Every structure is written in C-alpha cells, then in structure tokens.
PDB file of C-alpha atoms in Angstrom:
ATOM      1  CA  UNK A 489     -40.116 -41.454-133.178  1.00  0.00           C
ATOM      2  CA  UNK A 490     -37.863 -39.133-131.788  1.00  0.00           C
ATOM      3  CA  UNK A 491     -33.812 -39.255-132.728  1.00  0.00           C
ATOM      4  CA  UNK A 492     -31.805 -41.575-134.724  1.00  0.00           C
ATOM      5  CA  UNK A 493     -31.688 -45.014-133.842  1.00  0.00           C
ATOM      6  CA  UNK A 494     -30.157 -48.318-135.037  1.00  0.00           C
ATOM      7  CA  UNK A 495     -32.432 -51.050-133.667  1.00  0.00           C
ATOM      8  CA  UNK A 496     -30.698 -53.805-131.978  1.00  0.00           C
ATOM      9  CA  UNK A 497     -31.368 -56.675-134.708  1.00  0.00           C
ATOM     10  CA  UNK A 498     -29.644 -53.980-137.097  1.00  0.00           C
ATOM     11  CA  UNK A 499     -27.061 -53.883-134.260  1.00  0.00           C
ATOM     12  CA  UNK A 500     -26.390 -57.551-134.219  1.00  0.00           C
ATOM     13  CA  UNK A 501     -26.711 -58.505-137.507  1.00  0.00           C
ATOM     14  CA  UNK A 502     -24.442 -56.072-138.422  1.00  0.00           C
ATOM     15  CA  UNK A 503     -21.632 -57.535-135.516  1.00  0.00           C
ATOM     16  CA  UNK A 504     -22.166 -60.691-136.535  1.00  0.00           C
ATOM     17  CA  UNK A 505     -20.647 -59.739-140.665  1.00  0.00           C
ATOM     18  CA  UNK A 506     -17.640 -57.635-139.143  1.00  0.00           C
ATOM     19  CA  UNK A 507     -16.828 -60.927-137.255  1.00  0.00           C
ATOM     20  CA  UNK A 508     -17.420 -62.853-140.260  1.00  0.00           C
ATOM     21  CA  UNK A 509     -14.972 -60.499-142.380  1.00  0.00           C
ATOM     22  CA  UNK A 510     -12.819 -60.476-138.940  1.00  0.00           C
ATOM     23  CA  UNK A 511     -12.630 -63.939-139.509  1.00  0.00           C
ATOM     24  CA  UNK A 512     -12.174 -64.764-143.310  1.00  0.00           C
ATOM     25  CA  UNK A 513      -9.727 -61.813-143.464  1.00  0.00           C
ATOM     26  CA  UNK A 514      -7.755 -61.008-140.269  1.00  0.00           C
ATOM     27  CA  UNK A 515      -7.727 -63.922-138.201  1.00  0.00           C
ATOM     28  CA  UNK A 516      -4.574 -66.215-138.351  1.00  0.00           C
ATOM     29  CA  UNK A 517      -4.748 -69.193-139.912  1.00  0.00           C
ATOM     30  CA  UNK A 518      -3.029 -71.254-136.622  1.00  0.00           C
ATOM     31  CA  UNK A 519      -5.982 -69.783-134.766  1.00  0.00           C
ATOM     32  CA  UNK A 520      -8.448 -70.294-136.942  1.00  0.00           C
ATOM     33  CA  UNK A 521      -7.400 -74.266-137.203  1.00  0.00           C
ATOM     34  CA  UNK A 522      -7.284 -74.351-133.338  1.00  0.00           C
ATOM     35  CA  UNK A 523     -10.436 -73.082-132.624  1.00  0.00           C
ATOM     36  CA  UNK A 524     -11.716 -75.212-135.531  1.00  0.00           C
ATOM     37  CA  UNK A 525     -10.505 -78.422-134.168  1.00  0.00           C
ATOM     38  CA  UNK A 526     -11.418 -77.413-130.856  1.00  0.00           C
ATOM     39  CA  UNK A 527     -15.029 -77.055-131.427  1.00  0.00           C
ATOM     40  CA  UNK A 528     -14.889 -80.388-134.131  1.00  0.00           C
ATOM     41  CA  UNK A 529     -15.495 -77.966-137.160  1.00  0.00           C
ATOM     42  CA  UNK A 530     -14.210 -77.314-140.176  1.00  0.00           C
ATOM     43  CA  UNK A 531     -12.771 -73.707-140.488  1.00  0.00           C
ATOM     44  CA  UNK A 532     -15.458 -72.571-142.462  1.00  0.00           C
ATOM     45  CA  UNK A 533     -18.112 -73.993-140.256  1.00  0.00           C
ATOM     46  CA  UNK A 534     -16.404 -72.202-136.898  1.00  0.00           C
ATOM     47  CA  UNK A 535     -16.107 -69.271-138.749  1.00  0.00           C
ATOM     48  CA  UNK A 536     -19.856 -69.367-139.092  1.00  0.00           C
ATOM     49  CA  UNK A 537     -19.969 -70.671-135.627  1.00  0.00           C
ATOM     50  CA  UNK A 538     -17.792 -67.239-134.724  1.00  0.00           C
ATOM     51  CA  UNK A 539     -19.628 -64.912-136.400  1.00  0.00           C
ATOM     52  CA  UNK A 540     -23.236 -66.170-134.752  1.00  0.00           C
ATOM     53  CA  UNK A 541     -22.022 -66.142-131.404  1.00  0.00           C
ATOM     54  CA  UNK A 542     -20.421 -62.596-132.282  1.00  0.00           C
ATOM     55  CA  UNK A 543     -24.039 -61.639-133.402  1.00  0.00           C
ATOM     56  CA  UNK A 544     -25.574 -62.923-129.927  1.00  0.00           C
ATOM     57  CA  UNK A 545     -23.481 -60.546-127.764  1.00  0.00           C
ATOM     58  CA  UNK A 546     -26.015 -58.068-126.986  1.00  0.00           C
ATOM     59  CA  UNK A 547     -28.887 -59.790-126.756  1.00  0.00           C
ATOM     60  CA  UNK A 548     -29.386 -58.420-123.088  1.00  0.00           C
ATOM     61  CA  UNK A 549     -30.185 -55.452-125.066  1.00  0.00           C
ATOM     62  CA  UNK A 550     -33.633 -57.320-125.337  1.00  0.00           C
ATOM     63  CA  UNK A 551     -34.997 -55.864-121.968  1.00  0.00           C
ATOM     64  CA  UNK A 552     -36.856 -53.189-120.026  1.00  0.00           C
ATOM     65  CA  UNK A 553     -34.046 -52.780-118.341  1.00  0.00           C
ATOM     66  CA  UNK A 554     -31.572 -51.357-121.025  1.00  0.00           C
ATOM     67  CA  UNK A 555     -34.784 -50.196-123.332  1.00  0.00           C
ATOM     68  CA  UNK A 556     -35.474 -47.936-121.114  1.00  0.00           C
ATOM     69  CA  UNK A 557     -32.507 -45.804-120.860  1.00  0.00           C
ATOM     70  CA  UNK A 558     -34.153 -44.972-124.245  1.00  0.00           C
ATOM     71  CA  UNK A 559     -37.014 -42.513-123.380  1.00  0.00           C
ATOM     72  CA  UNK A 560     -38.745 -42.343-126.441  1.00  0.00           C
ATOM     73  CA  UNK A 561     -38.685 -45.523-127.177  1.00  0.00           C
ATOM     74  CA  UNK A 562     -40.932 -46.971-124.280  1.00  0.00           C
ATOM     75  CA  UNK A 563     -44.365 -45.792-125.512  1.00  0.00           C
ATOM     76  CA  UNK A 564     -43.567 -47.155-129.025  1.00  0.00           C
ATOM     77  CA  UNK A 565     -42.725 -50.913-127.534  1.00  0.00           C
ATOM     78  CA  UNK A 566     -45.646 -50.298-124.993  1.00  0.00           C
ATOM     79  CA  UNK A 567     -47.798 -50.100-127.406  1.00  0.00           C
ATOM     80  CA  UNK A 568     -46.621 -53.341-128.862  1.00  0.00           C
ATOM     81  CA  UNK A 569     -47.143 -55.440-125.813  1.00  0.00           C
ATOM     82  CA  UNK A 570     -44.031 -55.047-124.646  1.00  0.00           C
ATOM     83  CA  UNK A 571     -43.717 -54.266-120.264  1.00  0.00           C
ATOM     84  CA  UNK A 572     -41.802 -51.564-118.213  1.00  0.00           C
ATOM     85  CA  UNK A 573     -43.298 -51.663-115.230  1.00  0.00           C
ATOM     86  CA  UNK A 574     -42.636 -54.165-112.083  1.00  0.00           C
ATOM     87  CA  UNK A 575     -38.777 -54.214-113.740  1.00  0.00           C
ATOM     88  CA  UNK A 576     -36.494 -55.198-110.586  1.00  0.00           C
ATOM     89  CA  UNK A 577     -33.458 -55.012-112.604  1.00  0.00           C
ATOM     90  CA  UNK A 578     -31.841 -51.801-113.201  1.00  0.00           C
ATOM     91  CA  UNK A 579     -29.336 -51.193-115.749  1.00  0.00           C
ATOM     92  CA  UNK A 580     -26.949 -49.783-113.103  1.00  0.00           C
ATOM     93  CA  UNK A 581     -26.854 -52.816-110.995  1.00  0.00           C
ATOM     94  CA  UNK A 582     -27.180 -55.209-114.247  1.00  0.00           C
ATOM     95  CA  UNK A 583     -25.442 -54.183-117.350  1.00  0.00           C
ATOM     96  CA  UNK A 584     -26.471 -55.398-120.529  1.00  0.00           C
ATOM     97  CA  UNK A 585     -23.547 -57.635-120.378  1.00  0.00           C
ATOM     98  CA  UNK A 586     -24.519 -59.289-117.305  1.00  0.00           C
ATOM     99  CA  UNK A 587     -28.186 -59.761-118.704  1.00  0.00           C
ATOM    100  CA  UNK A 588     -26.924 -61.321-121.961  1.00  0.00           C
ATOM    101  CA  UNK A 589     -24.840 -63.823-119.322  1.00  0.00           C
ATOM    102  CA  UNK A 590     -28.099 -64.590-117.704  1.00  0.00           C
ATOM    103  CA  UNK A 591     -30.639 -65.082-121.096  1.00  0.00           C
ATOM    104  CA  UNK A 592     -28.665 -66.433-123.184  1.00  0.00           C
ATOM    105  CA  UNK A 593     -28.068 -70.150-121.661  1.00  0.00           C
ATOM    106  CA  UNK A 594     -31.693 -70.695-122.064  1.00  0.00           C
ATOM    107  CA  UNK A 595     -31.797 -69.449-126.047  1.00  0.00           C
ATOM    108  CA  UNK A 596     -28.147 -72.216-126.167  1.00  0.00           C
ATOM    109  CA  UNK A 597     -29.955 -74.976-124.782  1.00  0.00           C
ATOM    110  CA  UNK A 598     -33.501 -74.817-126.125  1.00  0.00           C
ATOM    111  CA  UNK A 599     -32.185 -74.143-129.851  1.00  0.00           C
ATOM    112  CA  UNK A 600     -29.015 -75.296-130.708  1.00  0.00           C
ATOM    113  CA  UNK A 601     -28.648 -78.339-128.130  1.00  0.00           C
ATOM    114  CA  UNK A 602     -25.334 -76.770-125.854  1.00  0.00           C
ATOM    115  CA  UNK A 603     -24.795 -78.198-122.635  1.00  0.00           C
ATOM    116  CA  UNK A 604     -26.072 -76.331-120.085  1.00  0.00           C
ATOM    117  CA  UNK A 605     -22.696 -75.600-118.795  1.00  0.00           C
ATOM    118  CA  UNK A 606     -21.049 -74.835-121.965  1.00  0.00           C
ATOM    119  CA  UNK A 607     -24.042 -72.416-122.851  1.00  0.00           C
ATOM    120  CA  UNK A 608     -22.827 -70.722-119.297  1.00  0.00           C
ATOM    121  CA  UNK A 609     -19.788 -70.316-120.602  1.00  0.00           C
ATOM    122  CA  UNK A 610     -20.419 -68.971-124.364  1.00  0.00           C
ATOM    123  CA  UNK A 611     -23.044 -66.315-122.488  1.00  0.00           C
ATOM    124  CA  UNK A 612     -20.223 -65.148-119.848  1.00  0.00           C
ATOM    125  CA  UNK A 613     -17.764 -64.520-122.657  1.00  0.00           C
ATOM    126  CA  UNK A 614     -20.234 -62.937-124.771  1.00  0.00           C
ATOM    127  CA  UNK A 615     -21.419 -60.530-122.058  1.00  0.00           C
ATOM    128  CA  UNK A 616     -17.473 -59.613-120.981  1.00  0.00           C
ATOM    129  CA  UNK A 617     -17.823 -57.599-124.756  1.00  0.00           C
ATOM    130  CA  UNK A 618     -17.077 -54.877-123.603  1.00  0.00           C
ATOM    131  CA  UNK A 619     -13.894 -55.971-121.875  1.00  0.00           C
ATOM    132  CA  UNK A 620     -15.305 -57.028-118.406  1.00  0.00           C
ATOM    133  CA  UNK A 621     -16.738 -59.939-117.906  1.00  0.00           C
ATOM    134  CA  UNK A 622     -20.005 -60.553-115.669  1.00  0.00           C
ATOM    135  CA  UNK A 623     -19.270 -61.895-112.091  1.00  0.00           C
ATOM    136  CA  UNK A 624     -20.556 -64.728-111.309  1.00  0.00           C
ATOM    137  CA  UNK A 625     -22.071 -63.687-108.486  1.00  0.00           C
ATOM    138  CA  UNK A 626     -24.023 -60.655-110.370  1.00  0.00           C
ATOM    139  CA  UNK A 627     -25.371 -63.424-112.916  1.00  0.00           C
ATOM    140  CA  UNK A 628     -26.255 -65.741-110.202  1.00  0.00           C
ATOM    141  CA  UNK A 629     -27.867 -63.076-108.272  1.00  0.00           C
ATOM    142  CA  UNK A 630     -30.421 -63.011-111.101  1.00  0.00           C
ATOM    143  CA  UNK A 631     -30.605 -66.483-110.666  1.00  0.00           C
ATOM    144  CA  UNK A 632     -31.862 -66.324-107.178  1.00  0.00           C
ATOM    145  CA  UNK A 633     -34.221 -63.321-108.333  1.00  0.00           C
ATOM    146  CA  UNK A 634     -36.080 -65.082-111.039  1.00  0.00           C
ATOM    147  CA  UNK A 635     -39.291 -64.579-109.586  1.00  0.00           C
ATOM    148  CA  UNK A 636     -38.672 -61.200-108.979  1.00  0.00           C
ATOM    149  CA  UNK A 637     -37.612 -60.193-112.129  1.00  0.00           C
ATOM    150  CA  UNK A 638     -40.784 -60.765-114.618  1.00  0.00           C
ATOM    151  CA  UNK A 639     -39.469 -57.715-116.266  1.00  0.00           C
ATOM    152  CA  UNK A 640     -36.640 -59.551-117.905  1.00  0.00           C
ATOM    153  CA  UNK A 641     -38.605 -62.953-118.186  1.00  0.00           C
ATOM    154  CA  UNK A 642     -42.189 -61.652-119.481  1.00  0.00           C
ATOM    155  CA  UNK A 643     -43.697 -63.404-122.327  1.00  0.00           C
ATOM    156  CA  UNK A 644     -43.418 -60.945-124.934  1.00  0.00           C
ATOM    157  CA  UNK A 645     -39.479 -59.959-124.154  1.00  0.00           C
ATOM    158  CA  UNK A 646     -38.910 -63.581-124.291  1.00  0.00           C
ATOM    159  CA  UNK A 647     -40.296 -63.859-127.854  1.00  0.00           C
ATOM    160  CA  UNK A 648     -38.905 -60.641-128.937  1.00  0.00           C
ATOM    161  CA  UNK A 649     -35.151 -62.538-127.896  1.00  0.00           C
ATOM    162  CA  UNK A 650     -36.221 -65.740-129.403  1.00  0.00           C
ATOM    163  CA  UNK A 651     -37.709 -63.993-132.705  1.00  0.00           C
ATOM    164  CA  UNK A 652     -33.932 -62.318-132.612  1.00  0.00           C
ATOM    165  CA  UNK A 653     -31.922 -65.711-132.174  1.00  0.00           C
ATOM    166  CA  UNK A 654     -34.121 -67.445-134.738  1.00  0.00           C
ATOM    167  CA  UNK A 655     -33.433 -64.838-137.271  1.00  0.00           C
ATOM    168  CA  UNK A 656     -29.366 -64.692-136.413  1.00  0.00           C
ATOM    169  CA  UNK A 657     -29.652 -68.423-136.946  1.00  0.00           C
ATOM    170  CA  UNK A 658     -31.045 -67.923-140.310  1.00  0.00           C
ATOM    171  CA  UNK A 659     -28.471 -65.016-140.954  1.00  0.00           C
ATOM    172  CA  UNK A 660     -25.505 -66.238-139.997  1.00  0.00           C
ATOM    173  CA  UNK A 661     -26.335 -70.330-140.126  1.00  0.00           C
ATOM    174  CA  UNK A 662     -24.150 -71.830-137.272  1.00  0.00           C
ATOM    175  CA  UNK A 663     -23.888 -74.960-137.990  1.00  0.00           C
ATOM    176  CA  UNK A 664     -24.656 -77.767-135.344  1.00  0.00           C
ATOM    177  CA  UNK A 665     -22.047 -79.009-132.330  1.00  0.00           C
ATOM    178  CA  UNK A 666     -20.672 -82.062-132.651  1.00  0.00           C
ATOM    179  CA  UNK A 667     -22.504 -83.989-129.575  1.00  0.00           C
ATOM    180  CA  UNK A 668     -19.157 -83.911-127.805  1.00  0.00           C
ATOM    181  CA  UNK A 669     -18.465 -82.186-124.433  1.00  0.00           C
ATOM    182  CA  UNK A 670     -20.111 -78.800-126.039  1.00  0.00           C
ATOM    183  CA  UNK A 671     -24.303 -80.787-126.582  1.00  0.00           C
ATOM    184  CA  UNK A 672     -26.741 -82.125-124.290  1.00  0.00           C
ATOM    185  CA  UNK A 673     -25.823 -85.759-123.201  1.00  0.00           C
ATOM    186  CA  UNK A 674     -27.758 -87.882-125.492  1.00  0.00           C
ATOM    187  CA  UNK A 675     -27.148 -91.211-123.461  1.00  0.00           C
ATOM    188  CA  UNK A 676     -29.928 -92.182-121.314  1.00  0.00           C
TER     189      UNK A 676
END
C-alpha cells in the first residue's frame, strides 16, 4: 500500500455524522419542521433520514471507473475479485457524481422501498454534491449503455455498493418512508 488513504466507507460514514451534527446543531428549526412534514417524519427521524442520504453521496465512488484514478490501489482490489478491465466509462466523461445518479436508484428501490421516480430524484441531488448536478442526459446515457458498461454493473462492484448501503443503514438507521408519494405503490 502505497500513500495515505481514507477508504470510501471511512469517507461516507464520516459525511453522514457531519450531516447529523449539521442537522441537530445548525439547521433551523422552520427547516427542519418543513422537511420533516414533508417527508411524514418526525424531526428526529428526517434528521436520520438526512444524515443517511448525506452518507450515500459518493457511492459512485464504488467503481472502476473512479478507483482507478488511484494507481496503487488497482492490484490490491484486483486481487480481491474486484474488475478493471472492459470499463466503458471513464471518469472524464462520467464523474463520480453522475455514477452515484445512475447506481443509486437501484440500492433506493431494492432496500428501502422508494419509488422508482423518487429514488431518481434523491440520486440526482446526491450526485449534484459537489455543486453541479448530473444532466439528465449524461445519466440516461448510461442508461442506454447498460450492456456496455459491465465495469460499473459487475457482480462484485455491485456487492461491494450493497455491502456499503447495508452498513450506512445500520450506521445511520433511516427510518422507513411513509408509503406516500415517496414508496413503491402497494395497491394492486
């Protein structure tokens, strides 16, 4: 291991408890009761809620495609199972940001029961971190490319990003939706 580094769970566990103190100590109160009645939670809850989604932000970090800007990290995740070659996606095309906007519906849906269309737009605002949000048409261009793009999709980066939302679940314990406009239609 080569150089200092501070590996991405690290990264987003640590977001996730500035957002937390964010919220319990800087937020205003107005906000923090109309974001809490927006999303049907109690402030406490939505803070919770806040500081999760906070913790998600990078999770496009989770790729070949930004991991390997990292030189000496490749053999080390190589050696773990984890694939660099075949990657379509480069991280000058597709930012981090715009990957998170991309992976993260899936990890919404699957786990905590979003709409598929409110997962969209909890992914797009968490990849605009960095002050610019994703186009639509960048995200949606990996949407057309999903074939082509096993080097974001492979098996092993998919559990690597699940093993990661499971364990921010367990950190930071967002609690569940209200099936409202935000969950998965339950009627049938």
């Amino acid at each position: 291991r080569e150089g200092n580094i501070h590996r991405l769970i690290y990264h987003l566990v640590d977001v996730g408890a500035v957002a937390s103190q964010l919220w319990d100590q800087c937020i205003a109160r107005g906000f923090k009761t109309e974001i809490s009645e927006y999303l049907g939670l109690s402030e406490k809850e939505a803070g919770r809620q806040f500081s999760f989604w906070a913790s998600i932000h990078d999770m496009g970090k989770a790729t070949p495609a930004f991991q390997s800007q990292y030189t000496p990290a490749i053999h080390s995740l190589e050696v773990c199972g984890f694939c660099f070659s075949n990657s379509a996606i480069k991280p000058i095309d597709f930012p981090h940001g715009v990957l998170t906007a991309y992976l993260l519906p899936d990890l919404l849906v699957s786990q905590t029961g979003l709409s598929v269309g409110f997962a969209r737009k909890i992914a797009r605002t968490l990849g605009g971190h960095h002050g610019s949000f994703p186009l639509a048409s960048k995200v949606n261009a990996l949407y057309a490319k999903h074939e082509a793009i096993s080097g974001i999709t492979n098996e092993n980066w998919e559990i690597a990003r699940a093993e990661f939302f499971a364990e921010l679940v367990s950190v930071f314990n967002p609690p569940k939706l209200p099936v409202t406009r935000f969950s998965i239609s339950i009627q049938n």
